[in-house]
Amino acid sequence: MSKSNNDLRHVTIIGAGLLGASIGLALKRRLPRVKIAGVGRRVASLRQALRIGAIDTAHLGAGEPVPASDLVILATPVGAFEGYLRAIRPLLKPGAWVTDVGSTKVQVVGAARRVLGSGGAFIGSHPMAGSERKGPAHARADLFAGATCVLTPSAGTPAALVARAQQFWRMLGMKVLRMTPAAHDRAVAAVSHLPHLASALLTLLPRDADLAVAATGLRDMTRLAAGDPEMWRDILLTNRGELIRAIDRLARSLKGARRLVARGDAAAIERFLRRAKDRRDELFGAG
Amino acid sequence: MSKSNNDLRHVTIIGAGLLGASIGLALKRRLPRVKIAGVGRRVASLRQALRIGAIDTAHLGAGEPVPASDLVILATPVGAFEGYLRAIRPLLKPGAWVTDVGSTKVQVVGAARRVLGSGGAFIGSHPMAGSERKGPAHARADLFAGATCVLTPSAGTPAALVARAQQFWRMLGMKVLRMTPAAHDRAVAAVSHLPHLASALLTLLPRDADLAVAATGLRDMTRLAAGDPEMWRDILLTNRGELIRAIDRLARSLKGARRLVARGDAAAIERFLRRAKDRRDELFGAG
């Protein structure tokens, strides 16, 4: 297997949503001669993806385009991956490789191993770009530029496949990290899945009468809750173990904060807020 | 008392931070001839407020400017209000009025009643504008434009004072709401103070190793945690009762979400996420 993707001729993207269509647009910009097939369930989304030039052909099933494809990318909600893997297995041509854009990796990599075999053609990817908007209408060729993509190779993943996947995401402008599927899922539970759940809870917490005073603070804290419920249902469910551990840690720290507030410990509250501010400033820049 | 503020000649702003200096700038734009005195503890902040034209004179104590002032605005952290109220009480000229920009109102209004008497010259205000940035360097004349200000008159507050305060904040471009101090504090606990606490907790929750995959979701959810620890310490402490009730409601709803995740109830999780998304879209606009 070549380490470069300059020989890519045919790519199938399964799922013509925000991520799938953005990959199509980005790929066209780098490799103008590549032919991209889009597979999806919704005719309207496929039409839109065609119209914006994210895909060249549209298909309601994987049967037509996969046999000719050098690369197949799964970009549906995670829950649909295993069904598509079973559908494409007998169709993949020798040397073709498969990856995905799912936000959880242990279950996805496990399903790929069961269906395609270990050391097979699959490598898990998590390009961490997106938006609370969904659908190809919001696709952008630069959605991935500057963002991070996590690759989660297994012990059996050929080095050439790792190199090729790395070169692919770098070509779209991404920084590439490697993690084990388990380390990935633990990390995203803490920095993404739990914050998403908390955003939904904070959106539903105020009484209607309280909303008269809703301002920018609530707007920021509820932005994630505007995300696609179907996609996030699958993300939360396919990372249940780590999510529950993260929920339990939040519950414990909430209890600790309640104690500080209840006993009116001004110095301890200020120290706690200062620690949070310092970490936030360090992570994302001060002011 | 006149219902209009067109006769304002002298204003004292106590606290030359982001809010105090922004009020100064906004007021100068509407009433170019008004003289604004700034009172603060930090010489550097006062100098900066002078330099940007937010105040005309700077003072380390309230003694000098208050006797000549038609209006005194408290814009320090809430914890310092009562001390300043005691300092200005013997200095206020007849007909002068006093308000504040504090984010909690029950304790502030109670302190003003104890110090200045009921039916006195005080009316509580909460102009809901701000930023995670602090200090006069970030002051803006349009900080308040389009935002909401809550007035919290008591039974004894003269109607003319309510009207005058309303006209004052409208003059700075704000929409004005009236609420009781208790209703205000309950509402802001749910839409602002609990979200702030949650933001700090979510900032501190990830392990250092998890932060390699931190992306825009965490950036959004931790933005509030960048706020000024000293200011927020006072806000949380002066709204302890309502904040604790809000914490307990969050703890209960977190437990409920944990149950849905633990039993893998896909339909219930999607319904929960859908309810949150619908409310968020309704509040702040879809997509």
XYZ file of C-alpha atoms in Angstrom:
574
model
C 0.000 0.000 0.000
C 1.323 3.396 -0.962
C 1.807 5.831 1.906
C 0.439 8.647 -0.192
C -3.089 9.312 -1.366
C -2.051 10.978 -4.602
C -3.140 7.807 -6.406
C -6.705 8.010 -5.026
C -9.117 7.783 -7.945
C -12.431 6.703 -6.464
C -13.720 7.462 -2.974
C -17.062 6.474 -1.474
C -18.399 8.602 1.377
C -21.249 6.920 3.258
C -23.356 9.625 4.860
C -23.791 12.935 3.047
C -24.149 15.090 6.148
C -22.034 17.963 7.406
C -18.864 15.892 7.846
C -19.257 13.663 4.790
C -19.977 16.569 2.446
C -17.174 18.670 3.959
C -14.700 15.832 3.345
C -15.931 15.736 -0.255
C -15.387 19.473 -0.716
C -11.970 19.411 0.960
C -10.841 16.396 -1.038
C -11.908 17.954 -4.351
C -9.820 20.989 -3.547
C -6.670 18.873 -2.972
C -7.216 16.180 -5.601
C -9.377 17.763 -8.316
C -9.501 14.593 -10.400
C -10.812 12.268 -7.699
C -14.310 10.814 -8.249
C -16.457 10.886 -5.151
C -19.549 8.743 -4.693
C -22.004 9.702 -1.974
C -24.173 7.096 -0.262
C -27.106 8.073 1.928
C -30.686 7.383 2.912
C -32.102 10.844 2.265
C -32.504 11.901 -1.359
C -32.669 15.579 -0.372
C -29.270 15.439 1.371
C -27.693 13.597 -1.561
C -29.098 16.180 -3.990
C -27.713 19.002 -1.904
C -24.299 17.317 -1.716
C -24.328 16.915 -5.500
C -25.366 20.524 -6.005
C -22.526 21.948 -3.928
C -20.026 19.659 -5.684
C -19.164 17.589 -2.600
C -19.918 14.347 -4.468
C -19.997 13.405 -8.151
C -22.574 10.617 -7.978
C -25.314 9.800 -5.474
C -26.452 6.348 -4.355
C -29.048 5.018 -1.935
C -26.931 1.922 -1.231
C -23.228 1.031 -1.079
C -23.476 -1.727 -3.739
C -22.849 0.437 -6.783
C -19.854 2.591 -5.908
C -17.843 0.495 -3.419
C -16.381 -2.100 -5.853
C -14.554 0.667 -7.733
C -13.426 2.586 -4.639
C -9.894 2.950 -3.307
C -11.229 4.386 -0.050
C -14.552 4.130 1.788
C -15.333 6.633 4.553
C -18.131 5.999 7.061
C -19.730 9.325 7.959
C -23.207 8.365 9.208
C -24.193 8.343 12.883
C -22.028 5.710 14.619
C -24.945 3.347 15.211
C -25.231 2.651 11.457
C -21.544 1.765 10.952
C -21.740 -1.982 11.594
C -24.566 -2.481 9.087
C -22.611 -0.606 6.414
C -19.416 -2.552 7.222
C -21.329 -5.808 6.621
C -22.694 -4.420 3.372
C -19.329 -3.307 1.977
C -17.232 -6.330 3.129
C -17.894 -8.507 0.046
C -17.551 -5.493 -2.264
C -14.150 -4.069 -1.278
C -11.495 -4.359 -3.965
C -7.997 -5.548 -2.987
C -5.904 -2.728 -1.565
C -8.898 -0.534 -0.745
C -9.021 0.903 2.745
C -11.841 1.962 5.040
C -12.022 4.583 7.744
C -14.704 6.513 9.606
C -15.367 9.851 11.275
C -17.074 8.511 14.401
C -16.738 10.232 17.761
C -16.295 6.974 19.680
C -13.718 4.358 18.815
C -13.775 1.215 21.024
C -17.090 -0.070 19.664
C -16.361 1.031 16.100
C -12.916 -0.568 15.983
C -14.361 -3.724 17.560
C -17.138 -3.915 14.963
C -14.647 -3.412 12.138
C -12.450 -6.202 13.517
C -15.432 -8.566 13.762
C -16.664 -7.750 10.275
C -13.475 -7.120 8.277
C -11.014 -9.131 10.382
C -7.988 -7.800 12.268
C -5.099 -6.475 10.221
C -7.756 -5.750 7.686
C -8.340 -2.682 5.669
C -9.861 -0.603 8.465
C -8.375 2.156 10.604
C -10.455 4.259 12.978
C -10.348 8.049 12.594
C -11.942 10.820 14.606
C -11.580 14.130 12.798
C -12.574 16.544 15.567
C -14.350 19.179 13.587
C -18.017 19.881 13.348
C -20.692 22.264 14.276
C -24.058 22.245 15.959
C -25.393 22.629 12.418
C -26.085 19.503 10.461
C -26.541 18.548 6.846
C -24.602 19.184 3.642
C -25.992 22.741 3.422
C -23.455 23.738 6.094
C -20.535 21.804 4.616
C -17.272 23.723 4.192
C -14.060 22.775 2.436
C -12.101 24.274 5.338
C -14.070 22.605 8.146
C -11.049 20.475 9.049
C -8.284 23.045 8.596
C -6.231 23.397 11.760
C -8.330 20.916 13.759
C -7.116 17.627 15.227
C -7.778 14.127 13.924
C -7.224 11.161 16.221
C -6.197 7.872 14.585
C -6.820 4.718 16.608
C -4.832 1.882 15.014
C -4.967 -1.577 16.654
C -2.057 -3.971 17.148
C -2.877 -5.583 13.795
C -3.153 -2.404 11.741
C -0.412 -2.387 9.028
C 2.063 0.477 9.370
C 1.417 1.442 5.752
C -2.285 1.915 6.514
C -1.486 4.109 9.529
C 0.841 6.216 7.358
C -1.714 6.482 4.612
C -4.533 7.552 6.938
C -2.207 10.082 8.540
C -1.283 11.538 5.171
C -4.972 11.647 4.168
C -6.103 13.765 7.135
C -3.003 15.968 6.932
C -3.869 16.605 3.300
C -7.187 18.038 4.579
C -5.257 20.390 6.865
C -5.531 18.437 10.112
C -3.073 17.762 12.895
C -2.956 14.011 13.486
C -2.650 12.278 16.877
C -2.513 8.538 17.560
C -4.217 7.015 20.569
C -5.548 3.606 21.515
C -9.318 3.319 21.085
C -9.693 3.069 24.882
C -7.570 6.157 25.625
C -9.470 8.057 22.946
C -12.858 7.178 24.385
C -11.813 8.058 27.927
C -10.474 11.441 26.782
C -13.485 12.420 24.662
C -15.859 11.390 27.441
C -14.224 14.076 29.595
C -13.725 16.841 27.034
C -16.718 16.311 24.754
C -19.409 13.782 25.702
C -19.904 14.843 29.308
C -19.858 18.564 28.348
C -22.515 17.767 25.725
C -24.700 16.005 28.282
C -24.192 18.878 30.753
C -25.166 21.383 28.072
C -28.465 19.553 27.508
C -29.133 19.379 31.249
C -28.391 23.103 31.704
C -30.724 23.908 28.797
C -33.616 22.070 30.448
C -32.940 23.236 34.027
C -34.367 26.807 34.098
C -38.093 27.247 34.654
C -39.862 29.101 31.832
C -40.149 32.195 34.059
C -36.370 32.211 34.586
C -35.692 32.530 30.872
C -36.633 36.219 30.829
C -33.141 36.900 32.167
C -31.284 34.441 29.921
C -28.174 36.123 28.509
C -24.864 35.302 26.862
C -23.778 32.952 29.666
C -26.670 30.601 29.033
C -26.261 30.992 25.292
C -22.647 29.775 25.504
C -23.436 26.916 27.866
C -26.312 25.600 25.739
C -24.657 25.809 22.314
C -23.694 22.128 22.293
C -27.276 21.144 23.130
C -28.295 22.386 19.674
C -26.419 19.433 18.162
C -28.159 16.666 16.239
C -30.037 14.421 18.733
C -29.724 11.307 16.577
C -25.963 11.662 16.161
C -25.413 12.413 19.839
C -27.674 9.576 20.976
C -25.292 7.185 19.183
C -22.186 8.905 20.541
C -23.387 8.760 24.145
C -24.563 5.157 23.799
C -21.391 3.867 22.174
C -19.277 5.392 24.956
C -21.469 4.396 27.893
C -18.791 3.065 30.222
C -16.504 6.088 30.027
C -19.428 8.502 29.999
C -20.806 7.016 33.216
C -17.399 7.294 34.879
C -17.240 10.957 33.786
C -20.804 11.589 35.052
C -19.814 10.140 38.428
C -16.778 12.402 38.607
C -18.920 15.442 37.796
C -21.474 14.399 40.436
C -18.690 14.160 43.027
C -17.183 17.527 42.123
C -20.654 19.127 42.131
C -21.136 17.798 45.652
C -17.798 19.291 46.671
C -18.706 22.683 45.224
C -22.092 22.528 46.988
C -20.246 22.017 50.281
C -18.060 25.105 49.722
C -21.103 27.222 48.848
C -23.201 25.895 51.746
C -20.568 26.742 54.320
C -19.872 30.110 52.675
C -16.153 29.464 52.390
C -15.160 32.562 50.422
C -11.434 31.784 50.267
C -11.980 28.192 49.084
C -14.549 29.294 46.459
C -12.170 31.916 45.117
C -9.340 29.362 44.989
C -11.581 26.910 43.103
C -12.651 29.586 40.590
C -9.027 30.703 40.219
C -7.844 27.155 39.461
C -10.541 26.818 36.804
C -9.709 30.203 35.274
C -5.977 29.452 35.200
C -6.554 26.128 33.466
C -8.982 27.671 30.982
C -6.633 30.538 30.174
C -3.785 28.046 29.685
C -5.870 25.847 27.389
C -7.547 28.429 25.214
C -5.680 31.664 25.859
C -6.354 34.394 28.403
C -8.943 37.124 27.923
C -37.806 63.700 41.344
C -37.757 64.165 37.613
C -38.439 61.047 35.559
C -35.747 61.980 33.103
C -31.985 61.999 33.497
C -31.429 64.911 31.156
C -30.719 67.045 34.241
C -27.903 64.763 35.420
C -24.818 66.902 36.043
C -22.605 64.881 38.357
C -22.357 61.097 38.544
C -20.103 59.023 40.778
C -19.229 55.520 39.627
C -17.716 53.383 42.387
C -15.591 50.707 40.779
C -13.705 51.510 37.581
C -13.801 47.997 36.109
C -15.340 46.737 32.901
C -18.912 47.646 33.846
C -18.181 50.918 35.638
C -15.973 52.237 32.855
C -18.418 51.096 30.169
C -21.222 52.983 31.909
C -18.974 56.043 31.926
C -18.302 55.762 28.187
C -21.952 55.122 27.331
C -23.153 57.994 29.516
C -20.681 60.445 27.962
C -21.997 59.558 24.555
C -25.603 60.339 25.547
C -24.998 63.269 27.887
C -21.730 64.855 26.770
C -21.801 67.519 29.488
C -22.152 65.175 32.456
C -19.205 65.104 34.893
C -18.242 61.610 35.962
C -16.188 60.848 39.053
C -14.602 57.429 39.349
C -13.886 55.863 42.726
C -11.665 52.816 43.092
C -8.932 51.100 45.049
C -6.500 50.531 42.212
C -4.674 53.565 40.857
C -3.832 51.747 37.611
C -7.506 51.052 36.861
C -8.501 54.634 37.654
C -5.733 55.942 35.390
C -6.879 53.710 32.571
C -10.510 54.818 33.025
C -9.347 58.460 32.902
C -7.248 57.836 29.813
C -10.126 56.308 27.816
C -12.438 59.129 28.879
C -14.792 56.950 30.958
C -14.371 59.256 33.972
C -13.382 62.903 34.385
C -11.864 62.693 37.863
C -10.429 59.806 39.861
C -10.699 59.266 43.628
C -9.493 56.620 46.057
C -12.493 57.241 48.340
C -16.142 58.270 47.946
C -15.792 61.316 50.238
C -14.785 63.851 47.615
C -17.205 63.323 44.727
C -20.401 62.020 46.354
C -21.634 65.286 47.979
C -21.919 66.899 44.531
C -23.428 63.867 42.794
C -26.966 63.464 41.454
C -26.410 59.746 40.997
C -24.078 57.190 42.581
C -23.567 53.813 40.883
C -22.020 50.874 42.724
C -19.955 48.836 40.274
C -17.474 46.977 42.484
C -17.775 43.268 43.316
C -21.010 42.833 45.297
C -19.193 42.040 48.553
C -17.923 45.627 48.790
C -21.344 47.290 48.339
C -22.388 47.512 51.987
C -19.167 49.224 53.032
C -19.547 51.813 50.291
C -23.240 52.340 51.153
C -22.207 53.152 54.739
C -19.523 55.513 53.452
C -21.833 57.455 51.140
C -24.908 57.618 53.396
C -23.924 60.835 55.261
C -22.664 62.407 52.012
C -25.673 62.072 49.690
C -27.278 65.346 48.709
C -31.099 65.642 48.804
C -32.679 64.215 45.663
C -29.645 62.154 44.732
C -30.261 58.510 43.907
C -28.178 55.373 44.152
C -28.157 52.184 42.127
C -25.828 49.278 41.452
C -24.837 46.769 38.784
C -24.680 43.699 41.040
C -25.600 40.250 39.760
C -27.503 39.317 42.934
C -30.265 41.421 44.414
C -31.787 40.070 47.671
C -28.684 40.751 49.775
C -27.897 44.024 48.000
C -31.413 45.434 48.350
C -31.473 44.292 52.001
C -28.166 46.025 52.721
C -29.381 49.230 51.037
C -32.571 49.155 53.117
C -30.602 48.683 56.347
C -28.122 51.432 55.518
C -30.193 54.011 53.610
C -33.664 53.161 54.954
C -36.632 51.882 52.969
C -38.239 54.260 50.492
C -34.818 55.748 50.368
C -32.807 56.784 47.414
C -31.771 53.283 46.351
C -33.055 51.042 43.581
C -31.370 47.769 42.621
C -30.311 47.282 39.001
C -28.763 44.347 37.217
C -27.587 45.344 33.753
C -26.952 41.939 32.206
C -23.966 42.696 30.068
C -20.383 41.792 30.583
C -17.608 39.659 29.360
C -15.117 37.184 30.705
C -12.660 40.048 30.326
C -12.232 42.428 33.211
C -10.922 45.897 33.765
C -11.442 49.289 32.115
C -9.147 48.293 29.221
C -12.037 46.248 27.803
C -14.731 48.868 28.448
C -17.013 49.695 25.519
C -19.628 52.407 25.101
C -21.933 49.865 23.443
C -21.523 47.102 26.036
C -25.119 47.543 27.149
C -26.787 48.106 23.775
C -29.569 45.604 23.180
C -29.010 43.754 26.477
C -31.478 43.457 29.343
C -31.407 45.317 32.654
C -33.471 44.000 35.559
C -34.762 46.577 38.062
C -35.712 45.232 41.486
C -37.771 47.909 43.267
C -39.119 47.140 46.761
C -42.579 47.998 48.101
C -41.179 51.273 49.424
C -39.397 52.396 46.264
C -40.986 55.666 44.983
C -42.558 55.341 41.526
C -40.542 58.334 40.348
C -37.305 56.526 41.235
C -38.407 53.419 39.327
C -39.225 55.571 36.298
C -35.965 57.417 36.519
C -33.878 54.250 36.767
C -35.801 52.777 33.853
C -35.141 55.834 31.734
C -31.469 55.772 32.715
C -30.819 52.206 31.503
C -32.951 52.699 28.393
C -30.826 55.725 27.589
C -27.836 53.326 27.521
C -29.683 51.140 25.013
C -31.033 48.493 27.372
C -34.352 46.689 27.568
C -35.668 47.039 31.113
C -37.519 44.342 33.100
C -38.883 44.605 36.637
C -38.721 41.698 39.048
C -38.752 41.245 42.802
C -35.271 40.699 44.239
C -36.237 37.108 45.133
C -37.564 36.262 41.661
C -34.453 37.826 40.136
C -32.096 35.785 42.274
C -33.954 32.543 41.603
C -33.879 33.177 37.854
C -30.198 34.124 37.630
C -29.224 31.134 39.761
C -30.689 28.926 37.009
C -29.565 30.812 33.896
C -26.247 32.269 35.060
C -24.804 31.263 38.436
C -25.244 27.494 38.129
C -23.974 27.545 34.503
C -20.924 29.468 35.738
C -20.254 26.897 38.466
C -20.758 24.057 35.960
C -18.329 25.711 33.564
C -15.647 25.792 36.273
C -16.307 22.141 37.188
C -16.127 21.047 33.531
C -12.849 22.941 33.136
C -11.265 21.053 36.018
C -12.720 17.607 35.219
C -10.496 16.328 32.368
C -7.199 14.710 33.248
C -4.172 16.427 31.695
C -3.812 13.536 29.217
C -7.414 14.059 28.034
C -6.719 17.634 27.000
C -4.860 16.543 23.848
C -8.296 16.077 22.259
C -9.897 19.255 23.641
C -11.800 21.006 20.861
C -14.478 23.633 20.311
C -17.012 21.868 22.542
C -14.808 22.230 25.597
C -13.840 25.742 24.562
C -17.518 26.804 24.554
C -18.336 25.047 27.815
C -15.390 26.574 29.672
C -15.708 30.163 28.440
C -17.562 31.316 31.565
C -14.857 29.811 33.776
C -12.480 32.481 32.462
C -14.478 35.099 34.407
C -13.016 37.083 37.279
C -12.730 34.777 40.339
C -13.152 37.608 42.837
C -16.330 38.924 41.220
C -17.818 35.457 40.853
C -16.906 34.465 44.409
C -19.122 37.334 45.604
C -21.919 36.493 43.178
C -22.044 32.835 44.210
C -21.827 33.689 47.917
C -24.533 36.356 47.857
C -26.939 33.955 46.133
C -26.166 30.858 48.199
C -29.717 29.713 48.898
C -30.914 29.785 45.294
C -27.605 28.468 43.993
C -27.799 25.446 46.292
C -31.352 24.741 45.149
C -30.162 24.931 41.527
C -27.180 22.655 42.277
C -29.550 20.110 43.794
C -31.774 20.215 40.715
C -28.743 19.683 38.466
C -27.558 16.782 40.639
C -31.002 15.160 40.332
C -31.179 15.611 36.558
C -27.604 14.310 36.190
C -28.670 11.196 38.099
C -31.638 10.780 35.766
C -29.428 11.096 32.684
C -26.989 8.575 34.185
C -29.872 6.111 34.532
C -30.840 6.493 30.849
C -27.234 6.000 29.730
C -26.635 3.041 32.067
C -29.636 1.149 30.773
C -28.840 2.080 27.163
C -32.303 3.486 26.537
C -31.740 4.870 23.028
C -35.273 6.198 22.523
C -35.341 8.001 25.888
C -31.864 9.499 25.326
C -32.867 10.786 21.905
C -36.087 12.286 23.351
C -34.084 13.999 26.100
C -31.579 15.427 23.592
C -34.441 16.490 21.311
C -36.218 18.350 24.132
C -32.981 20.183 24.942
C -32.328 21.037 21.301
C -35.890 22.289 20.762
C -35.687 24.548 23.812
C -32.261 25.844 22.817
C -33.358 26.555 19.247
C -36.433 28.368 20.570
C -34.382 30.467 22.972
C -31.449 31.448 20.805
C -32.478 30.583 17.254
C -31.992 27.374 15.303
C -28.761 26.454 13.531
